[in-house]
């Protein structure tokens, strides 16, 4: 049983290598080749497009403005609802035989420059030009090298191919299609970030204090048990200790190499069936974590609840409480998996994920700062490389592509916490990978065990300060996210200096770095405990 548990923990340590904070929306990274041509230096903006077919409102969709042309209003109340028509020729590269005066001109991408299409539509009297891309991406419409100056005074917007096909289908049989375009502003800060911050910090604190919080009732029962029962409890304690994995320096390096290999595998071979494998593994781990957390909390508050047992085929003697909770957790995970595309599915994913991470942090631990330094420094390099440097090799960020599920047919991997951006008109989610909680969480949990073993107070200990350091590091991560217009951030870039760097600095100032570095080894020096509040 212990070997199976250890194997399961190792599998999950490899799977949680996703370490990234990002917003699930369209990224508008500015390119370095921005044209300096007059009239071609507009800021790219996301556009909301509302449609009506024969007066009946249809589904809204997104578009993207060009670097040239006039801007759109930020509120729908100030935007004009205008009829739309396809230009003729449909590429809008020459004067249109269709009447465009005061209408929204629709054209397809290709055959000529975007600026040429805009000039043709404007000369025909069009109020807006909407270019239909030949792909689902929203391509950046910039000026061509042949342009010297521009005087385009109408808005120019690109929409995805599927939306253009839908508009074309709606116009069959001369149906009237009207469009309304506006570019709402995105809020600087969304409240979902605060909730996600609280979830991440709370998970680490709960995991660190879990054994302390849940062991009180167990200690009280020792005096009430018969010698035989007491012996059974001690055996269970020893079995529990046997299930714990002490990470060493070698396994830390192996982890980063294996996690990188797994990330490349996901990048090249990710598909909907591959994501389904990850979903099943996530559900299995989430069920185990949720079962462990619920049973532990119930037994803490009801000491007699776990005594009633049943004899089942193959399983033998099983606690009724454990069986009932297991069935509940399995149903919970199955319902989440079936309804994972629903707007409320993030709640189930976060509950399963938090329970899983609390359990992993109970079963895997760092023995000292030496091993923590190897693990977190390797993870630090791993995170930065796969987010910022991998585009130099793969032409895009591997970590971001995997996290968003770009090649999985719309399916996204579940190894992250997410919260919907409720105040954002564009919707989407703010997300944080499990690795950004678990890697620093291993160090924070170590600091709590160290403080407890050496009877350190809050102020003179390390746990309290590392929790603050983690919170500050996560804040800096989200600050970087907004300063870079939502581009995914390698969170460990900020979290490692704010946690590992902080404990090393405090150890140096207090003269305890040697004790922290070699803690748990025979050469570990004795710490002079002075208490503290």
Short mmCIF file of C-alpha atoms in Angstrom, two decimals:
data_model
loop_
_atom_site.label_atom_id
_atom_site.label_comp_id
_atom_site.label_asym_id
_atom_site.label_seq_id
_atom_site.Cartn_x
_atom_site.Cartn_y
_atom_site.Cartn_z
CA UNK A 1 0.00 0.00 0.00
CA UNK A 2 2.82 2.34 0.92
CA UNK A 3 4.58 1.65 -2.40
CA UNK A 4 1.37 2.36 -4.33
CA UNK A 5 0.92 5.61 -2.45
CA UNK A 6 4.53 6.64 -3.15
CA UNK A 7 4.13 5.84 -6.84
CA UNK A 8 0.92 7.87 -6.99
CA UNK A 9 2.62 10.85 -5.37
CA UNK A 10 5.51 10.73 -7.83
CA UNK A 11 3.09 10.59 -10.78
CA UNK A 12 1.30 13.64 -9.46
CA UNK A 13 4.51 15.55 -8.84
CA UNK A 14 5.30 15.08 -12.54
CA UNK A 15 1.80 16.05 -13.67
CA UNK A 16 1.71 19.25 -11.60
CA UNK A 17 4.72 20.67 -13.41
CA UNK A 18 2.44 23.26 -14.99
CA UNK A 19 3.57 26.49 -13.36
CA UNK A 20 1.97 29.52 -14.93
CA UNK A 21 -0.31 32.42 -14.08
CA UNK A 22 -2.35 33.77 -16.97
CA UNK A 23 -5.68 35.13 -18.11
CA UNK A 24 -7.76 33.07 -20.52
CA UNK A 25 -8.45 35.68 -23.16
CA UNK A 26 -7.09 37.08 -26.41
CA UNK A 27 -3.56 38.39 -26.03
CA UNK A 28 -2.75 41.63 -27.82
CA UNK A 29 1.03 41.62 -27.56
CA UNK A 30 2.49 44.54 -29.47
CA UNK A 31 4.94 43.48 -32.16
CA UNK A 32 8.34 45.10 -32.56
CA UNK A 33 7.67 45.90 -36.22
CA UNK A 34 4.98 48.49 -35.51
CA UNK A 35 4.78 50.79 -38.50
CA UNK A 36 5.81 54.41 -37.99
CA UNK A 37 3.80 55.52 -41.02
CA UNK A 38 1.45 58.42 -40.24
CA UNK A 39 -2.09 57.14 -39.74
CA UNK A 40 -0.88 53.60 -39.00
CA UNK A 41 -0.04 53.63 -35.30
CA UNK A 42 -3.38 52.78 -33.69
CA UNK A 43 -3.46 50.55 -30.64
CA UNK A 44 -4.99 47.15 -31.31
CA UNK A 45 -8.34 46.73 -29.56
CA UNK A 46 -10.71 43.85 -29.05
CA UNK A 47 -14.15 44.52 -30.50
CA UNK A 48 -17.56 43.20 -29.54
CA UNK A 49 -19.81 42.56 -32.52
CA UNK A 50 -23.57 42.23 -32.04
CA UNK A 51 -25.66 40.90 -34.90
CA UNK A 52 -29.33 40.94 -35.91
CA UNK A 53 -30.91 38.82 -38.66
CA UNK A 54 -34.28 40.16 -39.85
CA UNK A 55 -34.52 42.12 -36.59
CA UNK A 56 -33.83 39.11 -34.32
CA UNK A 57 -30.71 39.50 -32.20
CA UNK A 58 -28.15 36.74 -32.61
CA UNK A 59 -25.03 35.70 -30.70
CA UNK A 60 -22.32 38.29 -30.04
CA UNK A 61 -18.72 37.59 -31.05
CA UNK A 62 -15.28 39.18 -30.94
CA UNK A 63 -13.17 41.03 -33.50
CA UNK A 64 -9.92 42.97 -33.60
CA UNK A 65 -9.25 46.50 -34.86
CA UNK A 66 -6.47 47.43 -37.30
CA UNK A 67 -3.52 49.73 -36.74
CA UNK A 68 -5.15 52.20 -39.11
CA UNK A 69 -8.60 53.74 -39.41
CA UNK A 70 -10.81 55.52 -36.87
CA UNK A 71 -11.57 54.16 -33.42
CA UNK A 72 -14.83 52.60 -32.24
CA UNK A 73 -16.89 53.82 -29.27
CA UNK A 74 -16.28 52.07 -25.94
CA UNK A 75 -20.00 51.74 -25.11
CA UNK A 76 -22.70 50.02 -27.13
CA UNK A 77 -25.10 52.93 -26.51
CA UNK A 78 -22.85 55.20 -28.59
CA UNK A 79 -22.36 52.72 -31.44
CA UNK A 80 -24.45 52.65 -34.61
CA UNK A 81 -26.47 49.62 -35.67
CA UNK A 82 -25.99 49.42 -39.44
CA UNK A 83 -26.95 47.00 -42.23
CA UNK A 84 -24.09 44.95 -43.68
CA UNK A 85 -23.36 43.82 -47.22
CA UNK A 86 -20.60 41.86 -48.98
CA UNK A 87 -18.46 43.90 -51.33
CA UNK A 88 -18.33 42.91 -54.99
CA UNK A 89 -15.68 41.68 -55.69
CA UNK A 90 -15.71 39.95 -52.32
CA UNK A 91 -12.01 40.64 -51.68
CA UNK A 92 -12.66 44.40 -51.83
CA UNK A 93 -9.48 44.98 -53.83
CA UNK A 94 -11.20 47.08 -56.50
CA UNK A 95 -14.24 49.35 -56.70
CA UNK A 96 -17.35 47.52 -55.56
CA UNK A 97 -20.44 47.17 -57.70
CA UNK A 98 -22.45 46.70 -54.48
CA UNK A 99 -23.87 49.80 -52.83
CA UNK A 100 -21.76 50.48 -49.73
CA UNK A 101 -22.87 54.00 -48.88
CA UNK A 102 -23.58 54.20 -45.13
CA UNK A 103 -23.33 50.40 -44.74
CA UNK A 104 -20.90 47.96 -43.13
CA UNK A 105 -18.80 46.43 -45.93
CA UNK A 106 -17.81 42.77 -45.55
CA UNK A 107 -14.79 41.37 -47.38
CA UNK A 108 -12.57 38.30 -47.19
CA UNK A 109 -8.87 38.37 -46.47
CA UNK A 110 -6.34 38.03 -49.30
CA UNK A 111 -5.35 39.22 -52.80
CA UNK A 112 -4.36 42.73 -51.69
CA UNK A 113 -3.17 44.73 -48.68
CA UNK A 114 -5.49 45.49 -45.80
CA UNK A 115 -4.98 49.21 -46.39
CA UNK A 116 -6.07 48.79 -50.02
CA UNK A 117 -9.30 47.10 -48.91
CA UNK A 118 -9.94 49.94 -46.44
CA UNK A 119 -9.34 52.64 -49.08
CA UNK A 120 -11.67 50.89 -51.56
CA UNK A 121 -14.43 50.52 -48.95
CA UNK A 122 -14.03 54.14 -47.84
CA UNK A 123 -14.17 55.44 -51.41
CA UNK A 124 -17.41 53.49 -51.89
CA UNK A 125 -18.96 55.27 -48.90
CA UNK A 126 -18.83 52.37 -46.41
CA UNK A 127 -19.16 53.32 -42.74
CA UNK A 128 -17.12 50.34 -41.50
CA UNK A 129 -14.99 47.63 -43.12
CA UNK A 130 -15.13 44.13 -41.62
CA UNK A 131 -12.49 41.72 -42.91
CA UNK A 132 -13.21 37.99 -42.55
CA UNK A 133 -10.08 36.04 -41.75
CA UNK A 134 -9.31 32.71 -43.45
CA UNK A 135 -8.60 31.18 -39.99
CA UNK A 136 -10.11 31.32 -36.53
CA UNK A 137 -7.30 33.51 -35.18
CA UNK A 138 -7.63 37.27 -35.06
CA UNK A 139 -4.76 38.42 -37.27
CA UNK A 140 -3.11 41.81 -36.69
CA UNK A 141 -3.89 44.08 -39.62
CA UNK A 142 -0.88 46.35 -40.14
CA UNK A 143 0.30 48.59 -42.97
CA UNK A 144 2.32 47.28 -45.91
CA UNK A 145 5.86 48.38 -46.71
CA UNK A 146 4.60 50.23 -49.79
CA UNK A 147 2.38 52.56 -47.74
CA UNK A 148 3.88 56.03 -47.19
CA UNK A 149 0.93 57.83 -45.60
CA UNK A 150 -2.68 56.94 -44.92
CA UNK A 151 -5.91 58.84 -44.62
CA UNK A 152 -8.37 56.12 -43.67
CA UNK A 153 -11.22 57.55 -41.61
CA UNK A 154 -13.48 54.50 -41.17
CA UNK A 155 -13.07 51.73 -38.57
CA UNK A 156 -11.51 48.50 -39.84
CA UNK A 157 -12.16 45.26 -37.95
CA UNK A 158 -11.21 41.60 -38.46
CA UNK A 159 -13.49 38.72 -37.42
CA UNK A 160 -12.86 34.92 -37.38
CA UNK A 161 -13.67 32.72 -40.37
CA UNK A 162 -16.52 30.86 -38.63
CA UNK A 163 -18.33 34.12 -37.88
CA UNK A 164 -17.92 35.30 -41.45
CA UNK A 165 -19.35 32.02 -42.72
CA UNK A 166 -22.31 32.43 -40.37
CA UNK A 167 -22.97 35.96 -41.65
CA UNK A 168 -22.74 34.76 -45.25
CA UNK A 169 -25.24 31.99 -44.49
CA UNK A 170 -27.61 34.46 -42.84
CA UNK A 171 -27.55 36.73 -45.92
CA UNK A 172 -28.81 33.96 -48.17
CA UNK A 173 -32.25 34.77 -49.65
CA UNK A 174 -31.57 38.49 -49.12
CA UNK A 175 -32.09 38.41 -45.37
CA UNK A 176 -31.26 41.71 -43.68
CA UNK A 177 -28.22 41.41 -41.39
CA UNK A 178 -27.32 44.31 -39.11
CA UNK A 179 -24.16 44.70 -37.04
CA UNK A 180 -23.19 46.90 -34.12
CA UNK A 181 -19.50 47.25 -33.23
CA UNK A 182 -17.91 48.74 -30.12
CA UNK A 183 -14.66 48.31 -28.14
CA UNK A 184 -15.37 48.13 -24.38
CA UNK A 185 -12.54 48.92 -22.00
CA UNK A 186 -11.13 46.18 -19.79
CA UNK A 187 -10.93 46.92 -16.02
CA UNK A 188 -7.43 47.38 -14.60
CA UNK A 189 -8.12 44.93 -11.76
CA UNK A 190 -10.73 42.18 -11.60
CA UNK A 191 -11.96 40.89 -8.24
CA UNK A 192 -11.29 37.32 -9.40
CA UNK A 193 -7.57 37.97 -8.94
CA UNK A 194 -8.12 38.69 -5.25
CA UNK A 195 -10.14 35.49 -4.81
CA UNK A 196 -7.51 33.46 -6.65
CA UNK A 197 -4.79 34.98 -4.45
CA UNK A 198 -6.75 34.02 -1.32
CA UNK A 199 -7.29 30.48 -2.64
CA UNK A 200 -3.59 29.96 -3.36
CA UNK A 201 -2.34 31.40 -0.06
CA UNK A 202 -5.12 29.65 1.87
CA UNK A 203 -4.27 26.28 0.31
CA UNK A 204 -0.64 26.54 1.41
CA UNK A 205 -1.56 27.65 4.94
CA UNK A 206 -4.20 24.91 5.28
CA UNK A 207 -1.82 22.22 4.03
CA UNK A 208 0.95 23.37 6.39
CA UNK A 209 -1.34 23.44 9.44
CA UNK A 210 -3.39 20.39 8.45
CA UNK A 211 -1.66 17.82 10.64
CA UNK A 212 -1.65 20.22 13.57
CA UNK A 213 -5.33 21.02 13.13
CA UNK A 214 -6.50 17.43 12.70
CA UNK A 215 -4.32 15.70 15.30
CA UNK A 216 -5.95 17.12 18.41
CA UNK A 217 -8.73 14.54 18.62
CA UNK A 218 -6.30 11.73 17.87
CA UNK A 219 -4.12 12.79 20.81
CA UNK A 220 -7.16 12.92 23.11
CA UNK A 221 -8.13 9.36 22.17
CA UNK A 222 -4.84 7.83 23.34
CA UNK A 223 -5.92 7.87 26.99
CA UNK A 224 -9.31 6.32 26.16
CA UNK A 225 -8.02 3.37 24.14
CA UNK A 226 -7.18 -0.05 25.50
CA UNK A 227 -3.53 -1.18 25.13
CA UNK A 228 -4.48 -3.20 22.05
CA UNK A 229 -6.22 -0.24 20.43
CA UNK A 230 -3.31 2.00 21.33
CA UNK A 231 -0.96 -0.40 19.60
CA UNK A 232 -3.14 -0.29 16.49
CA UNK A 233 -3.02 3.51 16.49
CA UNK A 234 0.77 3.46 16.74
CA UNK A 235 0.94 1.01 13.83
CA UNK A 236 -1.29 3.32 11.77
CA UNK A 237 0.98 6.24 12.63
CA UNK A 238 4.01 4.28 11.45
CA UNK A 239 2.24 3.30 8.23
CA UNK A 240 1.37 6.95 7.65
CA UNK A 241 5.01 7.94 8.10
CA UNK A 242 6.03 5.22 5.65
CA UNK A 243 3.78 6.78 3.00
CA UNK A 244 5.59 10.12 3.22
CA UNK A 245 8.16 10.89 0.52
CA UNK A 246 11.21 12.91 1.53
CA UNK A 247 12.39 14.61 -1.66
CA UNK A 248 16.16 14.57 -2.14
CA UNK A 249 18.43 16.66 -4.37
CA UNK A 250 18.73 13.96 -7.03
CA UNK A 251 14.98 13.45 -7.31
CA UNK A 252 14.53 17.25 -7.56
CA UNK A 253 16.76 17.38 -10.66
CA UNK A 254 15.11 14.28 -12.13
CA UNK A 255 11.72 15.88 -11.57
CA UNK A 256 12.55 18.98 -13.62
CA UNK A 257 13.97 16.86 -16.47
CA UNK A 258 10.93 14.57 -16.44
CA UNK A 259 8.48 17.48 -16.19
CA UNK A 260 10.16 19.13 -19.20
CA UNK A 261 9.89 15.91 -21.21
CA UNK A 262 6.24 15.56 -20.27
CA UNK A 263 5.59 19.19 -21.26
CA UNK A 264 7.13 18.61 -24.71
CA UNK A 265 5.05 15.46 -25.07
CA UNK A 266 1.90 17.44 -24.30
CA UNK A 267 2.90 20.20 -26.71
CA UNK A 268 3.45 17.92 -29.71
CA UNK A 269 0.85 15.24 -29.09
CA UNK A 270 -1.88 16.99 -27.14
CA UNK A 271 -5.34 16.16 -28.44
CA UNK A 272 -8.80 15.80 -26.96
CA UNK A 273 -8.18 12.15 -26.04
CA UNK A 274 -4.84 13.06 -24.42
CA UNK A 275 -6.56 15.71 -22.33
CA UNK A 276 -9.18 13.15 -21.37
CA UNK A 277 -6.41 10.97 -19.93
CA UNK A 278 -5.31 13.94 -17.82
CA UNK A 279 -8.91 14.58 -16.79
CA UNK A 280 -9.27 10.96 -15.60
CA UNK A 281 -5.97 11.17 -13.67
CA UNK A 282 -7.08 14.49 -12.18
CA UNK A 283 -10.39 12.98 -11.08
CA UNK A 284 -8.64 9.99 -9.48
CA UNK A 285 -6.24 12.26 -7.61
CA UNK A 286 -9.03 14.69 -6.73
CA UNK A 287 -11.23 11.89 -5.36
CA UNK A 288 -8.38 10.58 -3.21
CA UNK A 289 -7.56 14.07 -1.94
CA UNK A 290 -11.18 15.01 -1.30
CA UNK A 291 -11.84 11.69 0.47
CA UNK A 292 -8.80 12.19 2.70
CA UNK A 293 -9.78 15.76 3.63
CA UNK A 294 -13.46 14.99 4.35
CA UNK A 295 -12.80 11.84 6.39
CA UNK A 296 -10.08 13.58 8.41
CA UNK A 297 -12.32 16.54 9.23
CA UNK A 298 -15.27 14.31 10.19
CA UNK A 299 -13.15 12.13 12.47
CA UNK A 300 -11.71 15.20 14.13
CA UNK A 301 -15.16 16.34 15.20
CA UNK A 302 -16.82 12.93 15.66
CA UNK A 303 -14.49 10.44 17.28
CA UNK A 304 -16.91 7.50 17.02
CA UNK A 305 -18.02 8.03 13.41
CA UNK A 306 -15.36 5.75 11.92
CA UNK A 307 -15.86 2.72 14.17
CA UNK A 308 -18.72 1.07 12.27
CA UNK A 309 -17.40 -1.26 9.56
CA UNK A 310 -18.62 -3.59 6.81
CA UNK A 311 -17.08 -6.74 5.33
CA UNK A 312 -17.10 -6.43 1.54
CA UNK A 313 -15.89 -8.93 -1.09
CA UNK A 314 -12.33 -8.26 -2.23
CA UNK A 315 -12.06 -5.17 -0.01
CA UNK A 316 -12.45 -6.90 3.33
CA UNK A 317 -13.31 -4.78 6.38
CA UNK A 318 -14.14 -1.24 5.36
CA UNK A 319 -15.30 1.72 7.44
CA UNK A 320 -18.87 2.74 6.64
CA UNK A 321 -17.89 6.40 6.90
CA UNK A 322 -14.99 5.94 4.47
CA UNK A 323 -17.19 4.08 1.98
CA UNK A 324 -19.99 6.68 2.04
CA UNK A 325 -17.53 9.55 1.63
CA UNK A 326 -15.75 7.72 -1.21
CA UNK A 327 -19.02 7.26 -3.11
CA UNK A 328 -19.84 10.94 -2.63
CA UNK A 329 -16.40 11.99 -3.92
CA UNK A 330 -16.64 9.71 -6.97
CA UNK A 331 -20.08 11.12 -7.87
CA UNK A 332 -18.75 14.66 -7.37
CA UNK A 333 -15.78 14.04 -9.69
CA UNK A 334 -17.90 12.31 -12.36
CA UNK A 335 -20.46 15.16 -12.39
CA UNK A 336 -17.62 17.67 -12.75
CA UNK A 337 -16.06 15.71 -15.63
CA UNK A 338 -19.40 15.49 -17.47
CA UNK A 339 -20.28 19.14 -16.86
CA UNK A 340 -16.73 20.56 -17.11
CA UNK A 341 -17.74 22.93 -19.95
CA UNK A 342 -20.53 24.54 -17.89
CA UNK A 343 -20.07 28.08 -16.58
CA UNK A 344 -20.05 26.86 -12.97
CA UNK A 345 -17.64 23.93 -13.47
CA UNK A 346 -14.71 25.97 -12.13
CA UNK A 347 -16.10 25.49 -8.61
CA UNK A 348 -15.82 21.70 -8.79
CA UNK A 349 -12.39 21.89 -10.42
CA UNK A 350 -11.07 24.18 -7.69
CA UNK A 351 -12.50 22.01 -4.87
CA UNK A 352 -10.91 18.85 -6.32
CA UNK A 353 -7.66 20.67 -6.99
CA UNK A 354 -7.35 22.20 -3.52
CA UNK A 355 -8.07 18.87 -1.81
CA UNK A 356 -5.53 17.17 -4.07
CA UNK A 357 -2.82 19.74 -3.29
CA UNK A 358 -3.45 19.58 0.47
CA UNK A 359 -3.03 15.79 0.31
CA UNK A 360 0.14 15.98 -1.83
CA UNK A 361 1.68 18.48 0.61
CA UNK A 362 0.93 16.05 3.44
CA UNK A 363 2.65 13.14 1.70
CA UNK A 364 5.65 14.85 0.04
CA UNK A 365 8.05 17.01 2.00
CA UNK A 366 11.41 18.72 1.83
CA UNK A 367 13.92 17.58 4.49
CA UNK A 368 16.00 20.78 4.57
CA UNK A 369 16.92 24.00 2.76
CA UNK A 370 19.66 22.31 0.74
CA UNK A 371 17.14 20.14 -1.09
CA UNK A 372 14.67 23.05 -1.26
CA UNK A 373 17.32 25.18 -2.98
CA UNK A 374 17.99 22.51 -5.62
CA UNK A 375 14.29 21.89 -6.29
CA UNK A 376 13.15 25.51 -6.39
CA UNK A 377 16.15 26.77 -8.37
CA UNK A 378 15.62 24.03 -10.97
CA UNK A 379 11.90 24.83 -11.08
CA UNK A 380 12.79 28.55 -11.35
CA UNK A 381 14.88 27.91 -14.49
CA UNK A 382 12.29 25.43 -15.83
CA UNK A 383 9.48 27.97 -15.50
CA UNK A 384 11.34 30.86 -17.14
CA UNK A 385 12.62 28.72 -20.01
CA UNK A 386 9.28 27.18 -21.00
CA UNK A 387 7.39 30.48 -20.78
CA UNK A 388 9.85 33.12 -22.06
CA UNK A 389 12.68 31.29 -23.87
CA UNK A 390 10.88 28.39 -25.56
CA UNK A 391 9.50 30.70 -28.33
CA UNK A 392 13.09 31.01 -29.61
CA UNK A 393 12.99 27.28 -30.42
CA UNK A 394 9.31 26.44 -30.91
CA UNK A 395 8.14 29.87 -32.19
CA UNK A 396 5.62 30.11 -29.33
CA UNK A 397 5.55 29.70 -25.57
CA UNK A 398 5.23 25.96 -24.93
CA UNK A 399 3.89 26.43 -21.40
CA UNK A 400 1.18 28.86 -22.50
CA UNK A 401 0.19 26.71 -25.50
CA UNK A 402 -0.18 23.62 -23.29
CA UNK A 403 -2.03 25.49 -20.52
CA UNK A 404 -4.55 26.94 -22.98
CA UNK A 405 -4.99 23.66 -24.83
CA UNK A 406 -4.30 25.22 -28.21
CA UNK A 407 -4.00 21.82 -29.92
CA UNK A 408 -6.63 19.90 -27.96
CA UNK A 409 -9.80 20.80 -29.83
CA UNK A 410 -11.07 23.24 -27.21
CA UNK A 411 -10.28 21.03 -24.22
CA UNK A 412 -8.04 22.48 -21.51
CA UNK A 413 -5.94 20.62 -18.99
CA UNK A 414 -7.40 20.60 -15.46
CA UNK A 415 -4.17 20.97 -13.43
CA UNK A 416 -4.88 24.56 -12.41
CA UNK A 417 -7.18 26.69 -10.30
CA UNK A 418 -9.41 29.12 -12.17
CA UNK A 419 -11.97 31.81 -11.40
CA UNK A 420 -14.16 33.62 -13.96
CA UNK A 421 -13.44 37.30 -14.57
CA UNK A 422 -16.85 38.59 -13.55
CA UNK A 423 -16.13 42.31 -13.96
CA UNK A 424 -14.48 41.90 -17.36
CA UNK A 425 -16.75 42.53 -20.38
CA UNK A 426 -14.67 39.98 -22.28
CA UNK A 427 -15.19 37.26 -19.69
CA UNK A 428 -12.55 34.54 -19.55
CA UNK A 429 -10.74 33.19 -16.49
CA UNK A 430 -7.80 34.06 -14.29
CA UNK A 431 -5.77 30.91 -13.65
CA UNK A 432 -2.84 29.61 -11.63
CA UNK A 433 -1.06 26.30 -12.21
CA UNK A 434 -0.77 23.74 -9.42
CA UNK A 435 3.03 24.03 -9.58
CA UNK A 436 2.87 27.65 -8.42
CA UNK A 437 1.21 26.50 -5.21
CA UNK A 438 2.91 23.16 -4.59
CA UNK A 439 6.57 24.05 -5.18
CA UNK A 440 6.61 27.02 -2.76
CA UNK A 441 4.14 25.10 -0.56
CA UNK A 442 6.73 22.38 0.07
CA UNK A 443 9.09 25.03 1.44
CA UNK A 444 6.41 26.74 3.52
CA UNK A 445 5.36 23.38 5.00
CA UNK A 446 9.01 22.66 5.86
CA UNK A 447 9.29 25.99 7.67
CA UNK A 448 6.26 25.13 9.80
CA UNK A 449 7.72 21.75 10.78
CA UNK A 450 11.07 23.39 11.54
CA UNK A 451 9.45 26.08 13.73
CA UNK A 452 7.42 23.45 15.59
CA UNK A 453 10.41 21.14 16.17
CA UNK A 454 12.54 24.01 17.46
CA UNK A 455 9.69 25.63 19.46
CA UNK A 456 9.97 28.95 17.67
CA UNK A 457 7.41 31.70 18.13
CA UNK A 458 5.57 33.42 15.31
CA UNK A 459 7.86 36.43 14.92
CA UNK A 460 11.13 34.54 15.42
CA UNK A 461 10.07 31.59 13.31
CA UNK A 462 10.05 31.22 9.54
CA UNK A 463 6.53 30.01 8.67
CA UNK A 464 4.74 33.33 9.19
CA UNK A 465 7.30 35.27 7.14
CA UNK A 466 7.29 32.74 4.30
CA UNK A 467 3.50 32.92 4.05
CA UNK A 468 3.83 36.70 3.73
CA UNK A 469 6.65 36.25 1.21
CA UNK A 470 4.51 33.88 -0.87
CA UNK A 471 1.60 36.35 -0.81
CA UNK A 472 3.88 39.21 -1.91
CA UNK A 473 5.41 37.06 -4.67
CA UNK A 474 1.97 36.15 -5.98
CA UNK A 475 0.98 39.82 -5.92
CA UNK A 476 4.07 40.69 -7.98
CA UNK A 477 3.13 37.90 -10.40
CA UNK A 478 -0.29 39.43 -11.06
CA UNK A 479 1.26 42.89 -11.31
CA UNK A 480 3.55 41.53 -14.04
CA UNK A 481 0.55 39.89 -15.71
CA UNK A 482 -1.26 43.23 -16.05
CA UNK A 483 1.83 45.20 -17.01
CA UNK A 484 2.39 42.73 -19.87
CA UNK A 485 -1.22 42.94 -21.10
CA UNK A 486 -2.23 39.49 -19.91
CA UNK A 487 0.77 37.60 -21.30
CA UNK A 488 1.25 34.46 -19.17
CA UNK A 489 3.79 34.89 -16.40
CA UNK A 490 6.21 32.27 -15.00
CA UNK A 491 5.05 32.71 -11.42
CA UNK A 492 8.11 31.00 -9.93
CA UNK A 493 10.16 33.90 -11.29
CA UNK A 494 8.58 35.96 -8.50
CA UNK A 495 7.72 33.27 -5.94
CA UNK A 496 11.14 31.63 -5.58
CA UNK A 497 12.99 34.84 -4.60
CA UNK A 498 10.15 35.79 -2.23
CA UNK A 499 10.18 32.41 -0.44
CA UNK A 500 13.52 30.64 -0.84
CA UNK A 501 15.39 33.94 -0.98
CA UNK A 502 13.56 35.14 2.13
CA UNK A 503 14.27 32.07 4.28
CA UNK A 504 17.96 32.10 3.26
CA UNK A 505 18.20 35.80 4.11
CA UNK A 506 16.48 35.33 7.48
CA UNK A 507 18.70 32.33 8.22
CA UNK A 508 21.81 34.39 7.51
CA UNK A 509 20.67 37.31 9.67
CA UNK A 510 19.73 34.98 12.56
CA UNK A 511 22.83 32.82 12.22
CA UNK A 512 20.70 29.71 11.62
CA UNK A 513 21.38 29.05 7.93
CA UNK A 514 23.65 26.08 8.72
CA UNK A 515 20.93 24.51 10.85
CA UNK A 516 18.35 25.06 8.10
CA UNK A 517 20.70 23.80 5.39
CA UNK A 518 21.57 20.50 7.09
CA UNK A 519 18.35 19.98 9.06
CA UNK A 520 17.47 16.33 9.51
CA UNK A 521 21.04 15.07 8.97
CA UNK A 522 23.48 13.82 11.57
CA UNK A 523 25.64 16.92 11.08
CA UNK A 524 22.73 19.23 11.74
CA UNK A 525 23.76 21.69 14.50
CA UNK A 526 21.61 22.38 17.52
CA UNK A 527 19.51 25.53 17.31
CA UNK A 528 19.48 27.88 20.25
CA UNK A 529 15.76 28.35 20.94
CA UNK A 530 14.90 31.68 22.46
CA UNK A 531 11.14 31.39 22.01
CA UNK A 532 9.49 34.54 20.77
CA UNK A 533 5.99 35.75 20.20
#
